[in-house]
Tab-separated table of N, CA, C and O in Angstrom:
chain	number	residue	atom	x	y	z
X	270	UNK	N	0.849	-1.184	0.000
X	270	UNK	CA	0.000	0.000	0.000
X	270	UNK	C	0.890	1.242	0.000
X	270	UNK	O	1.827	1.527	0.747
X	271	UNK	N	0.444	1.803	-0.864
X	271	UNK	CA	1.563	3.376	-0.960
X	271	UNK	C	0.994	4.133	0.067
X	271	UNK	O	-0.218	4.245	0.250
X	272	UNK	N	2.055	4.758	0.877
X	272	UNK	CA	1.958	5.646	1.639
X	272	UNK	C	2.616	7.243	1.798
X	272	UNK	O	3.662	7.590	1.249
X	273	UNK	N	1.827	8.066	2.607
X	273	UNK	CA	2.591	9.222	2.783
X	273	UNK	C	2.760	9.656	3.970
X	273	UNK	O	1.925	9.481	4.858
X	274	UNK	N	3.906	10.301	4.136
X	274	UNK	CA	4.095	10.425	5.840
X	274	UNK	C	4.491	12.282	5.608
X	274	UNK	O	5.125	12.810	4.695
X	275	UNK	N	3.948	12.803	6.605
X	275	UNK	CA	3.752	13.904	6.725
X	275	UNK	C	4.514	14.372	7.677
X	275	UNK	O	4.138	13.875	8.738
X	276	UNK	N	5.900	15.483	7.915
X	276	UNK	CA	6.743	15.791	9.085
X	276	UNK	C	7.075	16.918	9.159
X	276	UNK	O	7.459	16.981	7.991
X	277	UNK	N	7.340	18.274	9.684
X	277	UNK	CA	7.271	19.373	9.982
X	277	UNK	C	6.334	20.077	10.612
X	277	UNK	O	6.357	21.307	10.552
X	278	UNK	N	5.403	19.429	11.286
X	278	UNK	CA	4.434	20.174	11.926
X	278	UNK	C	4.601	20.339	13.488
X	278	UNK	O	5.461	19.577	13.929
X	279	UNK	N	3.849	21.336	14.671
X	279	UNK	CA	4.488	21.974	15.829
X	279	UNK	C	3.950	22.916	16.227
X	279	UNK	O	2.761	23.063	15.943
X	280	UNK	N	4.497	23.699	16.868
X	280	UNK	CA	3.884	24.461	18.079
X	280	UNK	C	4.596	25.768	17.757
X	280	UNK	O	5.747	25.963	18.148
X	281	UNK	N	3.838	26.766	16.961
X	281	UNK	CA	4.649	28.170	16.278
X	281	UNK	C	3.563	29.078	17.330
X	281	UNK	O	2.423	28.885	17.752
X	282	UNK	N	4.725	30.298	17.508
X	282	UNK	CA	3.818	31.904	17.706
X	282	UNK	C	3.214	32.313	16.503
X	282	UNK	O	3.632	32.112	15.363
X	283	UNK	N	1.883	33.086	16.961
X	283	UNK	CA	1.749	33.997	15.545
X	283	UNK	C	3.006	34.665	15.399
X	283	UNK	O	3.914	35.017	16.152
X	284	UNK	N	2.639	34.744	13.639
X	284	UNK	CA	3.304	35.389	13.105
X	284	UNK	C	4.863	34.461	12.654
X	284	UNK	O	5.729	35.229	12.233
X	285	UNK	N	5.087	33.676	12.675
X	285	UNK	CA	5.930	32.503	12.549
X	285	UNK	C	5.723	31.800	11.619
X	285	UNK	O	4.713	31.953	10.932
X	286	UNK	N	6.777	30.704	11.330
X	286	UNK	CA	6.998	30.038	10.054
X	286	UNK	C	7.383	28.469	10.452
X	286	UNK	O	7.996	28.212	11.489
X	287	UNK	N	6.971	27.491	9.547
X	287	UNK	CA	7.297	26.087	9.348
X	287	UNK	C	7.082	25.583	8.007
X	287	UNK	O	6.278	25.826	7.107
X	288	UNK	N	8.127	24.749	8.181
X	288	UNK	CA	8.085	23.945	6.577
X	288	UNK	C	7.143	22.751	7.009
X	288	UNK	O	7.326	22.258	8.122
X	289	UNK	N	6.312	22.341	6.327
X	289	UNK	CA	5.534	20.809	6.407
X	289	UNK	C	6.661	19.671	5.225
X	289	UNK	O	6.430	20.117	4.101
X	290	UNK	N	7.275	18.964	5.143
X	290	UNK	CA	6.953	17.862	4.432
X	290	UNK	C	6.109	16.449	4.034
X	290	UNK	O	5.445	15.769	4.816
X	291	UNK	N	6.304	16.230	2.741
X	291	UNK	CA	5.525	14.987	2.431
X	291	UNK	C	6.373	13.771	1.467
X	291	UNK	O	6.430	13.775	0.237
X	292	UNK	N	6.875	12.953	2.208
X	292	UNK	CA	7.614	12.122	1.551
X	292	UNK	C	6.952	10.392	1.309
X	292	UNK	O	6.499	9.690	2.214
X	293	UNK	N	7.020	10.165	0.440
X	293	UNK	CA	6.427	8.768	-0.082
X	293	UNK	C	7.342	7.760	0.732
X	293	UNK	O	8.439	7.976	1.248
X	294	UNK	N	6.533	6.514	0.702
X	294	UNK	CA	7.267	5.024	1.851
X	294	UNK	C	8.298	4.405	0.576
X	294	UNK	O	8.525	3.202	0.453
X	295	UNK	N	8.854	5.448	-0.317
X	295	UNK	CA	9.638	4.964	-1.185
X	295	UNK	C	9.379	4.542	-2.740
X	295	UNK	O	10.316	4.216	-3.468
X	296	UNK	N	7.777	4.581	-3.263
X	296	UNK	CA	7.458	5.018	-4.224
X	296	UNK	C	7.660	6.449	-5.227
X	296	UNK	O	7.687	7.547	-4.673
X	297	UNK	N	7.767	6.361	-6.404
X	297	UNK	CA	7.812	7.888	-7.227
X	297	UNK	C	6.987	8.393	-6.927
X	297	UNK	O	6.026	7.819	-6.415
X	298	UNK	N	7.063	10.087	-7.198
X	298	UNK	CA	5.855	10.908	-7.191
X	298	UNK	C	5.382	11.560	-8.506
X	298	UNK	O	4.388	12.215	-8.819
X	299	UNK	N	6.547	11.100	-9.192
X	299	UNK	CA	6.575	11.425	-10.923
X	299	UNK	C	5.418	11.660	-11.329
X	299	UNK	O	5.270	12.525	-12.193
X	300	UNK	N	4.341	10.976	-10.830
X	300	UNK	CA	3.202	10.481	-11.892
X	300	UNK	C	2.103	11.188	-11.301
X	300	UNK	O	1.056	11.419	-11.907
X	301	UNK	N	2.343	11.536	-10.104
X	301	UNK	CA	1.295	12.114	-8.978
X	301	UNK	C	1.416	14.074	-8.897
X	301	UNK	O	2.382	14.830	-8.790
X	302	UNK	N	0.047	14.288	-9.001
X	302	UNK	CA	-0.035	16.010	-8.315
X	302	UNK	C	-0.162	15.330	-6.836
X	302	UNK	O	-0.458	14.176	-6.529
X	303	UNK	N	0.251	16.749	-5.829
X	303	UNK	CA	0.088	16.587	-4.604
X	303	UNK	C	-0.728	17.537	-4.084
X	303	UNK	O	-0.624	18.723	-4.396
X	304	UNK	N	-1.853	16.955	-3.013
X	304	UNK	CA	-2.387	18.634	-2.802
X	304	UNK	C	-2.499	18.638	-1.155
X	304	UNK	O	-2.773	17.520	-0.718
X	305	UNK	N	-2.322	19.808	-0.006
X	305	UNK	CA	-2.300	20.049	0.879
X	305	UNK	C	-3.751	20.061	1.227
X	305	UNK	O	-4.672	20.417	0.492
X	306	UNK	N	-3.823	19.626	2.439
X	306	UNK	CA	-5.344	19.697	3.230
X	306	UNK	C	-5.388	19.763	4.451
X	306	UNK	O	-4.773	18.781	4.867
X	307	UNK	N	-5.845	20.492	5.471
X	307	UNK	CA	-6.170	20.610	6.518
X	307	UNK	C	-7.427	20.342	7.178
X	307	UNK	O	-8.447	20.410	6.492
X	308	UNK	N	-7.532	19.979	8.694
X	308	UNK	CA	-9.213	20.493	8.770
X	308	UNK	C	-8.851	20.109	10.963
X	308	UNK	O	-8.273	19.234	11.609
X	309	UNK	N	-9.762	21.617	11.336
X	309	UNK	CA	-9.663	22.423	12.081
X	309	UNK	C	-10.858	21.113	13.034
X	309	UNK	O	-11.879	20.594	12.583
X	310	UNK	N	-10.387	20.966	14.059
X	310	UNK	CA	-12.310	20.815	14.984
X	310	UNK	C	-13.230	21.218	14.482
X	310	UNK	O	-13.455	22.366	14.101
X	311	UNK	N	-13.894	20.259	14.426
X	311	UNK	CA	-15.558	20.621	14.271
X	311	UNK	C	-15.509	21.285	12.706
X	311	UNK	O	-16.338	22.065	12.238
X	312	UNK	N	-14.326	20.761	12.048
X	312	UNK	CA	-14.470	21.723	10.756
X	312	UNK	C	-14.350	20.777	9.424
X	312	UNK	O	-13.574	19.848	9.650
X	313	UNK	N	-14.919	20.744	8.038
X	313	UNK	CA	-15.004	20.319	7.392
X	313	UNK	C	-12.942	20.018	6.562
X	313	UNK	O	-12.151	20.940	6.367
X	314	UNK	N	-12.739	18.929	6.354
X	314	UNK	CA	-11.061	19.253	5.432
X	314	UNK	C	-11.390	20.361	4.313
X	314	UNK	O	-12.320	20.573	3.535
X	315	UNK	N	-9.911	21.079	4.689
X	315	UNK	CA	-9.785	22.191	4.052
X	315	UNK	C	-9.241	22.234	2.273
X	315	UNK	O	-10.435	22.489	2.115
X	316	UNK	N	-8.785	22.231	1.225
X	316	UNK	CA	-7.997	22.463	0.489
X	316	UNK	C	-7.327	23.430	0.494
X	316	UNK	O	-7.973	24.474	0.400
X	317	UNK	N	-5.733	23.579	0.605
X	317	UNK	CA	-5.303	24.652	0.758
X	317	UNK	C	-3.978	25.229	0.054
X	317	UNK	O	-3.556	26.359	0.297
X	318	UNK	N	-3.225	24.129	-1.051
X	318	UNK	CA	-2.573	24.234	-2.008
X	318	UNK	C	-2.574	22.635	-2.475
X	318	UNK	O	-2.940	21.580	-1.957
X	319	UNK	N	-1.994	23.011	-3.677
X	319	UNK	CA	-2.183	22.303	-5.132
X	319	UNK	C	-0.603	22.385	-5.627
X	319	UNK	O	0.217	23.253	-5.326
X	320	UNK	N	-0.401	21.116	-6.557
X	320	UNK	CA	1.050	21.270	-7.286
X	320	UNK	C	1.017	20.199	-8.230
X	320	UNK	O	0.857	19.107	-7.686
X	321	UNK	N	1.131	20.165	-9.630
X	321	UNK	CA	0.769	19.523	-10.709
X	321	UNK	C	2.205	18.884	-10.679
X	321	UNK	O	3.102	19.565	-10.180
X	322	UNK	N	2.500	17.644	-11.165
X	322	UNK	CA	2.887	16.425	-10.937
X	322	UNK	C	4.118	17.274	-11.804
X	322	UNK	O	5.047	17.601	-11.065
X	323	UNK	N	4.250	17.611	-12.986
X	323	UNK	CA	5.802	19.027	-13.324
X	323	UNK	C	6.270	19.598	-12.384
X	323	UNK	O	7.481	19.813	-12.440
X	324	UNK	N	5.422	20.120	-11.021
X	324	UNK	CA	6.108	21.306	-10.220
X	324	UNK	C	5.947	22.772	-10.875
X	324	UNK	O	6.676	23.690	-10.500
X	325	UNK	N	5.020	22.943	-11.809
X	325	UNK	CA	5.376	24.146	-13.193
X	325	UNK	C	3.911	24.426	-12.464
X	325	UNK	O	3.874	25.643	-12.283
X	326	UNK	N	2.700	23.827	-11.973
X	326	UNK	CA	1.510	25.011	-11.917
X	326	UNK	C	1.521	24.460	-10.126
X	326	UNK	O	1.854	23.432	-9.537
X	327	UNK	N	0.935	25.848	-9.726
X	327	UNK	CA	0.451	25.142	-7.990
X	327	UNK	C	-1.150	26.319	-8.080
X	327	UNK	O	-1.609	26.938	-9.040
X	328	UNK	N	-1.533	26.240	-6.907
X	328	UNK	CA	-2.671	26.637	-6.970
X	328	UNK	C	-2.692	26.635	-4.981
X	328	UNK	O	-2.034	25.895	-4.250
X	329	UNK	N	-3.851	27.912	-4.499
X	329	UNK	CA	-3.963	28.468	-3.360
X	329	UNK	C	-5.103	28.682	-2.913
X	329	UNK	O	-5.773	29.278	-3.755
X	330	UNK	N	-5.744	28.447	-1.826
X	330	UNK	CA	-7.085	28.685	-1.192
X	330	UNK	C	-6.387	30.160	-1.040
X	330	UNK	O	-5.195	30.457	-1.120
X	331	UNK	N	-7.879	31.230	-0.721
X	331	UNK	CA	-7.157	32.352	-0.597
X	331	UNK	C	-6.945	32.460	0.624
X	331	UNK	O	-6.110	33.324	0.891
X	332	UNK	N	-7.405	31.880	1.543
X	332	UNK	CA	-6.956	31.668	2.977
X	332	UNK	C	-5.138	31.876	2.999
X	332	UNK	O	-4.634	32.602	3.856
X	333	UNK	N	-4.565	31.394	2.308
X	333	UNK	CA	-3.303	31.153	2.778
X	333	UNK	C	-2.681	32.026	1.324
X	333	UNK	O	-1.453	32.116	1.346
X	334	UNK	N	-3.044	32.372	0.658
X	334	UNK	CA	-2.387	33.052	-0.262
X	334	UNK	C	-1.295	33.845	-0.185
X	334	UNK	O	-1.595	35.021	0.020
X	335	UNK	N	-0.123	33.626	-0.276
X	335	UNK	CA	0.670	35.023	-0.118
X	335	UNK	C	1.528	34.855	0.939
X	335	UNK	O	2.362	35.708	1.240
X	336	UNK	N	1.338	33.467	1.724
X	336	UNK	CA	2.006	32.798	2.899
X	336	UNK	C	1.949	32.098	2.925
X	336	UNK	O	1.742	31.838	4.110
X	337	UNK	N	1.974	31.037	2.260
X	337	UNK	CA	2.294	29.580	2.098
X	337	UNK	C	2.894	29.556	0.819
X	337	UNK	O	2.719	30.441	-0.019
X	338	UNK	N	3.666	28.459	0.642
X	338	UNK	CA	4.484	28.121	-0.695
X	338	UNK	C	4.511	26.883	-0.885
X	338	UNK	O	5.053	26.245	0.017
X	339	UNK	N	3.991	26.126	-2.017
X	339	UNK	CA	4.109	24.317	-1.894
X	339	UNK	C	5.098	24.334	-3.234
X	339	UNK	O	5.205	25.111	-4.183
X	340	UNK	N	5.803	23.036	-2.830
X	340	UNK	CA	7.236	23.461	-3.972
X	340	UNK	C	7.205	21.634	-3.659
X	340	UNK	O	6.653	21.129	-2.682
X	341	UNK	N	8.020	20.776	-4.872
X	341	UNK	CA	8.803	19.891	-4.851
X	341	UNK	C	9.719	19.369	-5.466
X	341	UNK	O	10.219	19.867	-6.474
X	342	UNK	N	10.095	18.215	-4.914
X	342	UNK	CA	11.769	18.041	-4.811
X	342	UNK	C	10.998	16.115	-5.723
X	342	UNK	O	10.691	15.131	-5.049
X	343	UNK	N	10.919	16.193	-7.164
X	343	UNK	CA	10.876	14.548	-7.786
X	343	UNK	C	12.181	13.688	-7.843
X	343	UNK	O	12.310	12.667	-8.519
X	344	UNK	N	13.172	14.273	-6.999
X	344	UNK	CA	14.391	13.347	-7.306
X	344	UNK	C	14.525	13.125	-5.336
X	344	UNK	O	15.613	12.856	-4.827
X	345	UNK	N	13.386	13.280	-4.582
X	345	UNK	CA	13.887	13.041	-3.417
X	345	UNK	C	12.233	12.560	-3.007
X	345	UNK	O	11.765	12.328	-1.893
X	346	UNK	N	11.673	12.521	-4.154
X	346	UNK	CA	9.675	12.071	-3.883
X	346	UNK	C	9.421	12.755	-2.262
X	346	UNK	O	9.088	12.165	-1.234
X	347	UNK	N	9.694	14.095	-2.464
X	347	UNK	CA	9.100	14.998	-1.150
X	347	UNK	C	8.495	16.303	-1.949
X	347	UNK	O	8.749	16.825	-3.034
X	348	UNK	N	7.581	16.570	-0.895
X	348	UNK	CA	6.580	17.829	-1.491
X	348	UNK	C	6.560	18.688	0.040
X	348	UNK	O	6.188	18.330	1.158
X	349	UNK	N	7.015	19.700	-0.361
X	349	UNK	CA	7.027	21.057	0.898
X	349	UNK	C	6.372	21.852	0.912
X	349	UNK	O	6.544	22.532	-0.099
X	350	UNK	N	5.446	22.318	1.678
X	350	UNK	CA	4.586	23.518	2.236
X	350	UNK	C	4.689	24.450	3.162
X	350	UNK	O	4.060	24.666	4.198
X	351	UNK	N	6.210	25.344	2.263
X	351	UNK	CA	6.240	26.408	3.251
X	351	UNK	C	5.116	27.101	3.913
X	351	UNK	O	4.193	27.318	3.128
X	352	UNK	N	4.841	27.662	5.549
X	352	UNK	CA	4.140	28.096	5.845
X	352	UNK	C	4.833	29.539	6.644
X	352	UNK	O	5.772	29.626	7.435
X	353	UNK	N	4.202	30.266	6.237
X	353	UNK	CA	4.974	32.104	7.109
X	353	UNK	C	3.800	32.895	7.425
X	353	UNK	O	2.754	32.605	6.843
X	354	UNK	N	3.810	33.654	8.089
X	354	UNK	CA	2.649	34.672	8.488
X	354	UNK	C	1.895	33.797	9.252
X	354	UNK	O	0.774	34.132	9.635
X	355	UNK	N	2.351	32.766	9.509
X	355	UNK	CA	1.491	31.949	11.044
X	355	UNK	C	-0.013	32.776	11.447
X	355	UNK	O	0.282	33.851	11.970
X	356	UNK	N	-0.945	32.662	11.391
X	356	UNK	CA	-1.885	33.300	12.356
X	356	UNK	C	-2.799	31.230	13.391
X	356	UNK	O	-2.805	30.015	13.196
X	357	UNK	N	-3.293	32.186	14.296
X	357	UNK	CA	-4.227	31.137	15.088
X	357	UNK	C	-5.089	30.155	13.998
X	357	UNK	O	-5.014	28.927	14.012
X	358	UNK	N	-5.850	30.872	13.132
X	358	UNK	CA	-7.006	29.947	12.656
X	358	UNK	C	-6.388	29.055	11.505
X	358	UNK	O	-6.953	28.516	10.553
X	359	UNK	N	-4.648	29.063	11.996
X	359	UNK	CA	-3.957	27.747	10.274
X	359	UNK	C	-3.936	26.639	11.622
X	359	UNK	O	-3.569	25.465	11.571
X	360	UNK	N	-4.263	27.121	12.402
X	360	UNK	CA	-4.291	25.931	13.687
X	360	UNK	C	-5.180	24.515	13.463
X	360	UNK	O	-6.374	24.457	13.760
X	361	UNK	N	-4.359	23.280	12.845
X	361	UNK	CA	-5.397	22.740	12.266
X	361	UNK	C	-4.218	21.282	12.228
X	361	UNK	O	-3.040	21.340	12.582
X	362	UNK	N	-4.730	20.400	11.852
X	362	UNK	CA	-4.187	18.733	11.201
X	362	UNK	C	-4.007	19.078	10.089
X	362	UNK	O	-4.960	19.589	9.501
X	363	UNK	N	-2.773	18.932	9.423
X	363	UNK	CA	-2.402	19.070	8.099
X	363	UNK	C	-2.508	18.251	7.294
X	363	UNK	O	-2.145	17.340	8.038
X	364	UNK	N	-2.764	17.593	6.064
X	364	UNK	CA	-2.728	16.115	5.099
X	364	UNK	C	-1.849	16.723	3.645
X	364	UNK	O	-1.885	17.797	3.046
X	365	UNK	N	-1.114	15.509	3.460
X	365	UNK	CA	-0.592	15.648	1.875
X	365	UNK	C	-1.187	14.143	1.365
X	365	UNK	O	-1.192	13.006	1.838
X	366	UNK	N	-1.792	14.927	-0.136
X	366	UNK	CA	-2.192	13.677	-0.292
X	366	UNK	C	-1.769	13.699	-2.382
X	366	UNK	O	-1.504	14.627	-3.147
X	367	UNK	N	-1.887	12.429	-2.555
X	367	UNK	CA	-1.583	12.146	-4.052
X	367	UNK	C	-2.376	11.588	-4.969
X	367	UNK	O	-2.898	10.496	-4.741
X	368	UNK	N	-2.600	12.330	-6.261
X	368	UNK	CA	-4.103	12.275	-7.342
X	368	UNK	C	-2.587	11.966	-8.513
X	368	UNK	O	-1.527	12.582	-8.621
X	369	UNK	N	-3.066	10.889	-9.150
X	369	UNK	CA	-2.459	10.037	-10.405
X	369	UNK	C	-2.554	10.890	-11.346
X	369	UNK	O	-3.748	11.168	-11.457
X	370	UNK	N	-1.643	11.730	-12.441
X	370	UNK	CA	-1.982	12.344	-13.328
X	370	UNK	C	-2.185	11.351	-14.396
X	370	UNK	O	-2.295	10.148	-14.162
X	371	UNK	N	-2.232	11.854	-15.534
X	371	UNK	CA	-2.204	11.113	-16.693
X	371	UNK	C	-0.987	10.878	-16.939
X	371	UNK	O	-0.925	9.671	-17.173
X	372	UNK	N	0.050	11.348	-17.025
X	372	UNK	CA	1.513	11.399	-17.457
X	372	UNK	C	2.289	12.585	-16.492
X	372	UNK	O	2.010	13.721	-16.107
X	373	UNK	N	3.377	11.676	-16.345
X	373	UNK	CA	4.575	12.658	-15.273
X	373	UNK	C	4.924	13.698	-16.444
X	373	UNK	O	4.960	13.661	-17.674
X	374	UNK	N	5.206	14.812	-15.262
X	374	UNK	CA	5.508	16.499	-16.001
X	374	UNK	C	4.356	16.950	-16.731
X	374	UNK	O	4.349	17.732	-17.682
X	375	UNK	N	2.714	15.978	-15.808
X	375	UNK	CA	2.115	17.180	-16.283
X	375	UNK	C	1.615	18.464	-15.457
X	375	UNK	O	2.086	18.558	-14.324
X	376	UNK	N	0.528	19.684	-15.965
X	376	UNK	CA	0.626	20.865	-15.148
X	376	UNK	C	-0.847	20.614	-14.521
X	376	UNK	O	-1.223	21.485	-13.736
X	377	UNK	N	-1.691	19.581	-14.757
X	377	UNK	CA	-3.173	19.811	-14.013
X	377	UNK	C	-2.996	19.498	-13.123
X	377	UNK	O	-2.045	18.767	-12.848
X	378	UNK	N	-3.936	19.971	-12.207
X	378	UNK	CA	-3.637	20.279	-10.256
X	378	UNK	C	-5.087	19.592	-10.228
X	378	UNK	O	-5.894	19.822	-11.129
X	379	UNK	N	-5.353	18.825	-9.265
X	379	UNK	CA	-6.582	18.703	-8.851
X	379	UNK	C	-6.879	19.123	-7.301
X	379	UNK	O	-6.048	19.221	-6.398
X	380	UNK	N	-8.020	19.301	-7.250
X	380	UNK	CA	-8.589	20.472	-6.259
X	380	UNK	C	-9.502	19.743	-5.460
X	380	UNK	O	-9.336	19.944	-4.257
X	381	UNK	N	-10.524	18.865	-5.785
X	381	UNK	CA	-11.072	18.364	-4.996
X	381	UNK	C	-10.370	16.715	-4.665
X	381	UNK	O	-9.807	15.907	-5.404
X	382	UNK	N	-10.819	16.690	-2.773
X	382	UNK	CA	-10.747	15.429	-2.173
X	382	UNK	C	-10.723	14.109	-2.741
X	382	UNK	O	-9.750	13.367	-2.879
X	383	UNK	N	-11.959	13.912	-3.059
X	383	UNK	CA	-12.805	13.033	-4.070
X	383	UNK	C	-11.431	12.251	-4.877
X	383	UNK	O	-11.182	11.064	-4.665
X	384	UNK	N	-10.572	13.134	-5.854
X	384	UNK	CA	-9.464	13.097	-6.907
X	384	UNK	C	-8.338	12.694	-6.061
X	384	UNK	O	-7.279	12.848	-6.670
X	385	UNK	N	-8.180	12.212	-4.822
X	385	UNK	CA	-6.927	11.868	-4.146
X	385	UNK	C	-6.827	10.593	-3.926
X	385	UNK	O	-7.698	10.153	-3.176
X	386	UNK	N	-5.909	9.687	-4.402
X	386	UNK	CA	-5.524	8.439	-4.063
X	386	UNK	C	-5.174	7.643	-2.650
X	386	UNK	O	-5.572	6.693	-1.976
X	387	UNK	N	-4.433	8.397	-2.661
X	387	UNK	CA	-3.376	8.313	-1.335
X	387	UNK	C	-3.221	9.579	-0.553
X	387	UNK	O	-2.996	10.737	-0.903
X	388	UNK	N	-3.440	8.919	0.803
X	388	UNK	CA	-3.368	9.905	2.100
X	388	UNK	C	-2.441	9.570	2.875
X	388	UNK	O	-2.278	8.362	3.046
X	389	UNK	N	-1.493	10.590	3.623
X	389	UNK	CA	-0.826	10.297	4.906
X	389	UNK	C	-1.611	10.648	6.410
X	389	UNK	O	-2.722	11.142	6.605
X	390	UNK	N	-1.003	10.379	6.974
X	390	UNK	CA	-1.496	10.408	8.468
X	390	UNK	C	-1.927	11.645	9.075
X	390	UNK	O	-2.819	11.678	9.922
X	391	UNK	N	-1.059	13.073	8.489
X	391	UNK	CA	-1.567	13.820	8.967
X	391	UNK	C	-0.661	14.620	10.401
X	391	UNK	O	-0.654	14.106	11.520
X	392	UNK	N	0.004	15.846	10.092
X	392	UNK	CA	0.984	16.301	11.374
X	392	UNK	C	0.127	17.683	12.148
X	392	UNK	O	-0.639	18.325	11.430
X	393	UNK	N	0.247	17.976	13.201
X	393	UNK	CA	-0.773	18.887	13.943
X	393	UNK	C	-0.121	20.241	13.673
X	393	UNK	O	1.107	20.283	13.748
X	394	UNK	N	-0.866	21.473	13.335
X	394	UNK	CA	-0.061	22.255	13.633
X	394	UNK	C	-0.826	23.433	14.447
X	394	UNK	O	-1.951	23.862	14.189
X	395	UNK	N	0.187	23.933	15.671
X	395	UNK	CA	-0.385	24.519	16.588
X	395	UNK	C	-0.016	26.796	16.261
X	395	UNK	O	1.051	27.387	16.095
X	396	UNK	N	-0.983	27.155	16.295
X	396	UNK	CA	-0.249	28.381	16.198
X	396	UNK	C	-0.903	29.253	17.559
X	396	UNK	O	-2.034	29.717	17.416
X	397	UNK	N	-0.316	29.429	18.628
X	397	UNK	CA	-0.654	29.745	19.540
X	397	UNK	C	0.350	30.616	20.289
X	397	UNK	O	1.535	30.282	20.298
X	398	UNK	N	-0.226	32.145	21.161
X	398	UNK	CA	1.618	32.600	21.727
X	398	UNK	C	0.894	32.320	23.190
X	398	UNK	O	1.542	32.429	24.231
């Protein structure tokens, strides 16, 4: 069973920064978009960036626009979600998860849940001073 394990998540002040990673149990990601998801108590999972299986398109809830960065690394099958401008309400369980493109290096991002194959476990992240 392919898996994803999720590591950088923690206990930030507002206004603070963390990298999330998402690294595969040793499978490619060549073939896969990756997309970030969260979801808060009592709150529905979030979508909150996107990255087409090239690394060439990503895509942003506007929630996090402008402070978050999802970037990856296909020669190390890890996907990163810089996070900066910390506020309280990114206070949430994070998920990276992986949707099969048609062909590696392409640019479509998929956006909804539904379109995700594979899930990891999920790292907490706290933003609290």
């Amino acid at each position: 069973q392919a898996q994803l394990v999720e590591s950088g998540g923690g206990l930030v002040q507002p206004g603070g920064s963390l990298r999330l990673s998402c690294a595969t149990s040793g499978w490619s990601l060549d073939y896969y978009a990756i997309g970030w998801f969260r979801q808060a108590p009592g709150k529905e999972r979030e979508g909150i960036s996107y990255i087409s299986s090239s690394g060439g398109n990503a895509d942003y809830a506007d929630s996090v626009k402008g402070r978050f960065t999802i970037s990856r690394d296909n020669a190390k099958n890890t996907v990163y979600l810089q996070m900066n401008s910390l506020k309280p309400e990114d206070t949430a369980v994070y998920y990276c998860a992986a949707a099969q493109s048609r062909y590696p290096g392409s640019n479509y991002i998929f956006t909804q849940v539904w379109e995700y194959k594979f899930w990891g476990q999920g790292t907490q992240v706290t933003v609290s001073s």
